[in-house]
Tab-separated table of C-alpha atoms in Angstrom:
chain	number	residue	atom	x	y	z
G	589	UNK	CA	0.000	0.000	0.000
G	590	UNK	CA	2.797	2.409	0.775
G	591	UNK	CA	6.231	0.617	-0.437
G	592	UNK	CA	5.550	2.912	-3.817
G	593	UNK	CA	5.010	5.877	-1.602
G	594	UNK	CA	7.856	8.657	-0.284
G	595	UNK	CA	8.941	7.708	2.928
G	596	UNK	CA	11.590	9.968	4.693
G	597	UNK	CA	11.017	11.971	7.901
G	598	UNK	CA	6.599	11.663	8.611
G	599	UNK	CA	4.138	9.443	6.589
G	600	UNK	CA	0.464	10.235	8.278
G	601	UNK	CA	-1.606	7.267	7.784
G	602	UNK	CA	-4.650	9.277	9.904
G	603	UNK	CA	-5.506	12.885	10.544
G	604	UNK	CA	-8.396	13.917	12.684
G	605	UNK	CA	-8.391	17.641	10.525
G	606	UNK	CA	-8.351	16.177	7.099
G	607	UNK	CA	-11.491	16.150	5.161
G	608	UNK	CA	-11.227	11.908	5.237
G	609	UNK	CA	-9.935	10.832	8.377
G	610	UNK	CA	-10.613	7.106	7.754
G	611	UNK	CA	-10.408	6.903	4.182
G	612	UNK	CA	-6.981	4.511	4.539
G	613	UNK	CA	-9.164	2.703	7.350
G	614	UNK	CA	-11.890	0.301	7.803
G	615	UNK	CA	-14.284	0.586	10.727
G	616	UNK	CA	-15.745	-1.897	13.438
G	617	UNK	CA	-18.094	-0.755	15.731
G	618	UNK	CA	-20.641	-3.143	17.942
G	619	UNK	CA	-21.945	-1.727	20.948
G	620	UNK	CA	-19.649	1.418	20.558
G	621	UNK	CA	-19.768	4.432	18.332
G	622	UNK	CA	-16.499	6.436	16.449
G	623	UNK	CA	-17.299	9.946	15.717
G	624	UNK	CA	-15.291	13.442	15.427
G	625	UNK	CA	-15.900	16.040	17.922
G	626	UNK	CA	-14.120	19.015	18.842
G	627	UNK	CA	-11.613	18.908	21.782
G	628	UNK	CA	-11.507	21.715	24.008
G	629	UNK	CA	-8.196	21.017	25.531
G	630	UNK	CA	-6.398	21.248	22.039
G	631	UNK	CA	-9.170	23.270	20.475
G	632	UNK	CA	-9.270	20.781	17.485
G	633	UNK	CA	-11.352	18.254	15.804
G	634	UNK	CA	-10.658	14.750	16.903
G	635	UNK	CA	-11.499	10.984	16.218
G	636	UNK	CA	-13.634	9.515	19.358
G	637	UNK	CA	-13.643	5.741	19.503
G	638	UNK	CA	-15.822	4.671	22.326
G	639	UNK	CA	-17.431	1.102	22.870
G	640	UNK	CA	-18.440	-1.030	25.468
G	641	UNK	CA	-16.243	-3.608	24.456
G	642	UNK	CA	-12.641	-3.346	23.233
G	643	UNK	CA	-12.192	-6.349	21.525
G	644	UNK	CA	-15.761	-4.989	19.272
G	645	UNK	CA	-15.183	-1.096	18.846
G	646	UNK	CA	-11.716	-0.821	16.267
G	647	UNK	CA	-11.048	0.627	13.371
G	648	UNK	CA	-7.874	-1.267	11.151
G	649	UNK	CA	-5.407	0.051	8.399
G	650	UNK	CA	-5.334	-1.022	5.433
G	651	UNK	CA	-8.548	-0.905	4.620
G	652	UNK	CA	-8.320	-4.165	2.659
G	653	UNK	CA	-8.054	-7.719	4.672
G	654	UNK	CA	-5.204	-9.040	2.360
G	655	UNK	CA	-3.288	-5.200	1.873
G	656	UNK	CA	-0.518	-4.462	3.940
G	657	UNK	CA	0.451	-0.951	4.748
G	658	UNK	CA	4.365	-1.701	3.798
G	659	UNK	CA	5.874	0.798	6.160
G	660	UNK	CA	9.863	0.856	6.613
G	661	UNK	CA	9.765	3.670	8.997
G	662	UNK	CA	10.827	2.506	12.488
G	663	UNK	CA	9.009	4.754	14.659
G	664	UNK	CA	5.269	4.826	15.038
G	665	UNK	CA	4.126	7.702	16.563
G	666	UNK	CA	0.590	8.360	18.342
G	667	UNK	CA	-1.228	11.381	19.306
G	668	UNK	CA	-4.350	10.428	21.863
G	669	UNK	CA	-6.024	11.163	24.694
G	670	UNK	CA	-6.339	9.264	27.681
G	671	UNK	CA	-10.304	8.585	28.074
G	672	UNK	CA	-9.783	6.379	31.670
G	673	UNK	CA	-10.979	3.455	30.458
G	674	UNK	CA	-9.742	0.129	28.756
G	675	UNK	CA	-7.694	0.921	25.830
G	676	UNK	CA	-5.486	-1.177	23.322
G	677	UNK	CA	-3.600	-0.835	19.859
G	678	UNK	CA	-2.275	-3.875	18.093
G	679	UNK	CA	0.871	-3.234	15.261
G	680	UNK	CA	1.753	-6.077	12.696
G	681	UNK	CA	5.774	-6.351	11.275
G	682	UNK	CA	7.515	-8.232	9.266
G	683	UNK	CA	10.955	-8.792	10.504
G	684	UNK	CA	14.041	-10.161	8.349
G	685	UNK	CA	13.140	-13.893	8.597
G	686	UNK	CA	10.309	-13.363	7.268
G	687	UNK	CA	8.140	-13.996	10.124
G	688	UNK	CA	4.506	-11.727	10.872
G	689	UNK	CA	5.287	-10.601	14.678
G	690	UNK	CA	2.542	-8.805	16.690
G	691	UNK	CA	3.084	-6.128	19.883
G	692	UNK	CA	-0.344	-5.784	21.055
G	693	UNK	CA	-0.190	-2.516	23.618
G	694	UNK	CA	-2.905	-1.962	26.214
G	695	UNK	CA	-3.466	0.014	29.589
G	696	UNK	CA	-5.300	-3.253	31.673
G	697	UNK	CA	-2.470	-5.885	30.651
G	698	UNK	CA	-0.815	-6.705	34.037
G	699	UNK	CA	2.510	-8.264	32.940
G	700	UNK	CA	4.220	-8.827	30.048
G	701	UNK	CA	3.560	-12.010	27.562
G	702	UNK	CA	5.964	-12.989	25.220
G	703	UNK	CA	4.992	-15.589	22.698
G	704	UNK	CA	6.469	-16.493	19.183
G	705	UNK	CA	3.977	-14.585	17.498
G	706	UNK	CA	2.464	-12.048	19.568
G	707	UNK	CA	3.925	-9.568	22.853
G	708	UNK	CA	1.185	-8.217	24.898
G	709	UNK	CA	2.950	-5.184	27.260
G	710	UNK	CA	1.447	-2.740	29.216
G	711	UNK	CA	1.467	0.947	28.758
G	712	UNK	CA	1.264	3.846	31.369
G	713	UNK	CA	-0.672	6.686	30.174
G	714	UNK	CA	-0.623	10.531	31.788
G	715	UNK	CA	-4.066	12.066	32.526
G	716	UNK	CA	-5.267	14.467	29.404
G	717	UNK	CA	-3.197	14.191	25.926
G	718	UNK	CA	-0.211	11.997	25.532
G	719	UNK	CA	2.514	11.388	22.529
G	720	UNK	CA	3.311	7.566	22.610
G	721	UNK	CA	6.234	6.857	20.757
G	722	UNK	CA	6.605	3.350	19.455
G	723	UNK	CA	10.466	1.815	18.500
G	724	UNK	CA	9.485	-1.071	16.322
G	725	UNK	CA	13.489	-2.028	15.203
G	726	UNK	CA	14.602	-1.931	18.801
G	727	UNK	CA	11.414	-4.035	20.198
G	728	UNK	CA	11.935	-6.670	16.843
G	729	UNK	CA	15.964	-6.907	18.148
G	730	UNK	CA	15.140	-6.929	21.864
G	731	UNK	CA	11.675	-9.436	21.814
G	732	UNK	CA	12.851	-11.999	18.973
G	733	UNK	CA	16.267	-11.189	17.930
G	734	UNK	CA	15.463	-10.253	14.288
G	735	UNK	CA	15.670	-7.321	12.498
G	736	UNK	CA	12.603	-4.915	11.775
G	737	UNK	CA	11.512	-5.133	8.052
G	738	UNK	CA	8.264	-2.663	7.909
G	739	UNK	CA	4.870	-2.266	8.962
G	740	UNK	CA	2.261	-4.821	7.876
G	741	UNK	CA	-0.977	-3.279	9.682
G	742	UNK	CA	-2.186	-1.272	12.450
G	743	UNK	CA	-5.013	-1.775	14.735
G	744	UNK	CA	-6.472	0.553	17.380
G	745	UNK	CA	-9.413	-0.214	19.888
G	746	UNK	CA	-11.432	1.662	21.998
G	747	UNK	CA	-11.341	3.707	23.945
G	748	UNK	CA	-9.339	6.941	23.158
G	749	UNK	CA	-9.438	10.316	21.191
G	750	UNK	CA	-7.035	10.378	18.303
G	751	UNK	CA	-5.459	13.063	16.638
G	752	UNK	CA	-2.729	11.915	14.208
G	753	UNK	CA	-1.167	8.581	13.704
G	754	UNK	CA	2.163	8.642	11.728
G	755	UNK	CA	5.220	7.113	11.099
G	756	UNK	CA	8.500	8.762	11.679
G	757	UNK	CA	12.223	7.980	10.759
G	758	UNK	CA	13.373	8.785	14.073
G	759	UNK	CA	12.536	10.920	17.174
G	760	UNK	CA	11.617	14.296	16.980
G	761	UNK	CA	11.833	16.956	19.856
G	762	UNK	CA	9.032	19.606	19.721
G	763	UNK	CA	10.932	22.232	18.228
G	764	UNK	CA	11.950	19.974	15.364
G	765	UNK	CA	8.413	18.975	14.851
G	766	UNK	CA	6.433	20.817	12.025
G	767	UNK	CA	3.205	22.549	13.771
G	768	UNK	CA	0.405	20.568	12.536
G	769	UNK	CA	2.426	17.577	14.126
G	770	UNK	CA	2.383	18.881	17.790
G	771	UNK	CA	-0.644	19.355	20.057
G	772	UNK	CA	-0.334	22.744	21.436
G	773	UNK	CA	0.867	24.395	18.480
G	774	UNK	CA	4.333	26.201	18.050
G	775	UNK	CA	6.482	26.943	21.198
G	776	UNK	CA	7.277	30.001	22.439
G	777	UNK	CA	10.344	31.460	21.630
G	778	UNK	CA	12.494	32.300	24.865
G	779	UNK	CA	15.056	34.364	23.144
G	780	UNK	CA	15.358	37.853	23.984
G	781	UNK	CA	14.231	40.146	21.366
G	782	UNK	CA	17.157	42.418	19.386
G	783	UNK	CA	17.576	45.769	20.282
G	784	UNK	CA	16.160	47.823	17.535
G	785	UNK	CA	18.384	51.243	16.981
G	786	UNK	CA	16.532	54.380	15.228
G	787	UNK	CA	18.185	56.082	12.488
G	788	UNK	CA	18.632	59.829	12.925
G	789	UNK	CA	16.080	61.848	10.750
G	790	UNK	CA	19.121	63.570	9.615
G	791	UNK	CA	20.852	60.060	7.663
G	792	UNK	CA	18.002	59.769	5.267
G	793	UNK	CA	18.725	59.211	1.292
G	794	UNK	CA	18.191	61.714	-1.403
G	795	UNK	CA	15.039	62.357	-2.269
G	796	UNK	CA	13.762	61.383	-5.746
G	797	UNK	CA	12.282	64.785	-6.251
G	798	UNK	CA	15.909	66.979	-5.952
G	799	UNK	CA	18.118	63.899	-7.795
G	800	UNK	CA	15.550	64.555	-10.545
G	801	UNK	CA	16.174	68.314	-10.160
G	802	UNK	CA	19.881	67.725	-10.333
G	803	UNK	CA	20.440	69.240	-6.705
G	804	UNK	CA	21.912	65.777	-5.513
G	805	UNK	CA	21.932	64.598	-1.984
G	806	UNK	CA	21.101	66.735	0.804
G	807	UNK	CA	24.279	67.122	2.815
G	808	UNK	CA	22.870	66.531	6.396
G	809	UNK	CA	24.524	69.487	8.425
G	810	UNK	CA	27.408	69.027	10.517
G	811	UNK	CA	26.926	69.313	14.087
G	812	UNK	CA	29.008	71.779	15.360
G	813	UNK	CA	32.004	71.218	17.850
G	814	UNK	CA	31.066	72.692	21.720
G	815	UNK	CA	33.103	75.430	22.296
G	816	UNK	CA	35.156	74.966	24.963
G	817	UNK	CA	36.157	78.068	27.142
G	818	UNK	CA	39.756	78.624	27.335
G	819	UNK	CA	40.992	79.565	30.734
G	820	UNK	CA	42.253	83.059	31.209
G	821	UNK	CA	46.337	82.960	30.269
G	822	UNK	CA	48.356	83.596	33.984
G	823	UNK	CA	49.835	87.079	34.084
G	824	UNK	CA	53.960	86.747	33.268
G	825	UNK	CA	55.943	86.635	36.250
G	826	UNK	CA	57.623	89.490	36.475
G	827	UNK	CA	61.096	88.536	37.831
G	828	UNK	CA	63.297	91.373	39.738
G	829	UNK	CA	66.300	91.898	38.332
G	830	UNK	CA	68.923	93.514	40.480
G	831	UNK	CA	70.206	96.459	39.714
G	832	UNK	CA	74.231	97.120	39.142
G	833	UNK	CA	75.740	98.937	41.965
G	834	UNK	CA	77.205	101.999	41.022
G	835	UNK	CA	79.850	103.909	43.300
G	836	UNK	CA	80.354	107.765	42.850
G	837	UNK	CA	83.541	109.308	43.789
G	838	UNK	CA	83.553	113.162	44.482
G	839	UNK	CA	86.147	115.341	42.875
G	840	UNK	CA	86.715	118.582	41.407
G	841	UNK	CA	85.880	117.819	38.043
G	842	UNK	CA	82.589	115.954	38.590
G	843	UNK	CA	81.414	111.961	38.881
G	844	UNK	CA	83.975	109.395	37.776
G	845	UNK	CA	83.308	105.966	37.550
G	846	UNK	CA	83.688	102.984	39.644
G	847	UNK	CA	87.285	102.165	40.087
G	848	UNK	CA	88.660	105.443	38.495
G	849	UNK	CA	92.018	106.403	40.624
G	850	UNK	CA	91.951	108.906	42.192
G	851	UNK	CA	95.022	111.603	41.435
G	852	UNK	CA	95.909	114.826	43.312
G	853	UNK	CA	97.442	116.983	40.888
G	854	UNK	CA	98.256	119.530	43.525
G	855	UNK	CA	97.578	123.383	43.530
């Protein structure tokens, strides 16, 4: 059914949003119902599977009793809600010796059973919406020793809410998950927003109106240096100089100068 079909990364074999949820699927209902409703908790449309019975109330892919889905992906990956009440999914492989092996997964199974052809295991499920993430290679290796070949079929019983079904290459964290494939939508981002730095109305390009014109760019002015007050220059020093020392010497004729001899001509 899907060997022909691209299979890297997701393959959705059900969709609660799409116009034909169950068109890969065929339905069993006695004493039980399957309908879409809306979820409040997700705010989405889901699938509703709800019976008395589990072993009555199912729906199975393929649709056809000798198909087979064909699946290589090794990770099966379910989106439901816990309902708190009995509840069971059942996944057909085909392993490399050619042998159909079953894992049959339910929330009342009290121990483990491992037969040739069938596991039965029991699953813990969180109150509300869980993601139940299914390793089909490493359960093949660990179970029966063989390695996982693909996906013959699916089965899931009442009673849960579904909301996709796919098959994945390998595991996913939220943030690598594309939005329609995670229940609450796309995280929130917890970096820190850039700082955002405004551009001075003055840095703005020519107008197409004065390149037209010829005037070219508006030069955006300048802004002008502060003017910084210079301090008032000290007055000189004014340094005393001292004076030569003159000695005056009396005689008849008038002032002579220092160190002049002194001669007595005699009257």
């Amino acid at each position: 059914m899907s060997r022909s079909a691209y299979q890297k990364e997701f393959l959705t074999i059900l969709y609660s949003v799409g116009s034909s949820p169950l068109a890969k699927w065929s339905s069993h209902t006695k004493n039980g119902c399957i309908k879409r409703i809306y979820d409040d908790d997700i705010k989405s449309l889901v699938l509703e599977i709800i019976g008395s019975n589990v072993s009555t109330a199912f729906i199975h892919c393929p649709r056809g009793c000798k198909e087979q889905l064909g699946i290589k992906l090794p990770f099966l990956v379910l989106l439901i809600k816990n309902m708190h009440k009995y509840f069971c999914f059942e996944v057909e492989i085909q392993d490399d010796q050619r042998f159909m092996r079953r894992f049959r997964v339910s929330n009342f199974q009290s121990k483990t059973s491992v037969k040739p052809f069938c596991t039965a295991m029991q699953m813990a499920m969180s109150p509300g919406w869980n993601q139940i993430q299914f390793n089909l290679a490493d359960f093949t290796q660990r179970v029966y020793g063989s390695n996982y070949l693909e996906t013959v079929s699916l089965q899931i019983h009442a009673n849960v809410r579904i909301r996709r079904v796919y098959f994945a290459d390998k595991l996913y964290t939220e943030a690598e998950l594309p939005n329609d494939y995670r229940l609450m939508g796309k995280p929130k981002d917890l970096k820190k927003p850039e700082k955002q730095f405004k551009v001075p109305p003055t840095a703005r390009p020519p107008s197409p109106l004065n390149t037209a014109r010829g005037e070219g760019p508006v030069k955006a002015p300048q802004p002008k240096a502060p003017v910084q007050e210079s301090e008032p220059e000290p007055a000189p020093e004014l340094k005393k100089v001292p004076s030569p020392t003159v000695s005056v010497g009396l005689s008849c004729s008038g002032a002579r100068s220092r160190g002049a001899p002194y001669t007595d001509r005699g009257h």
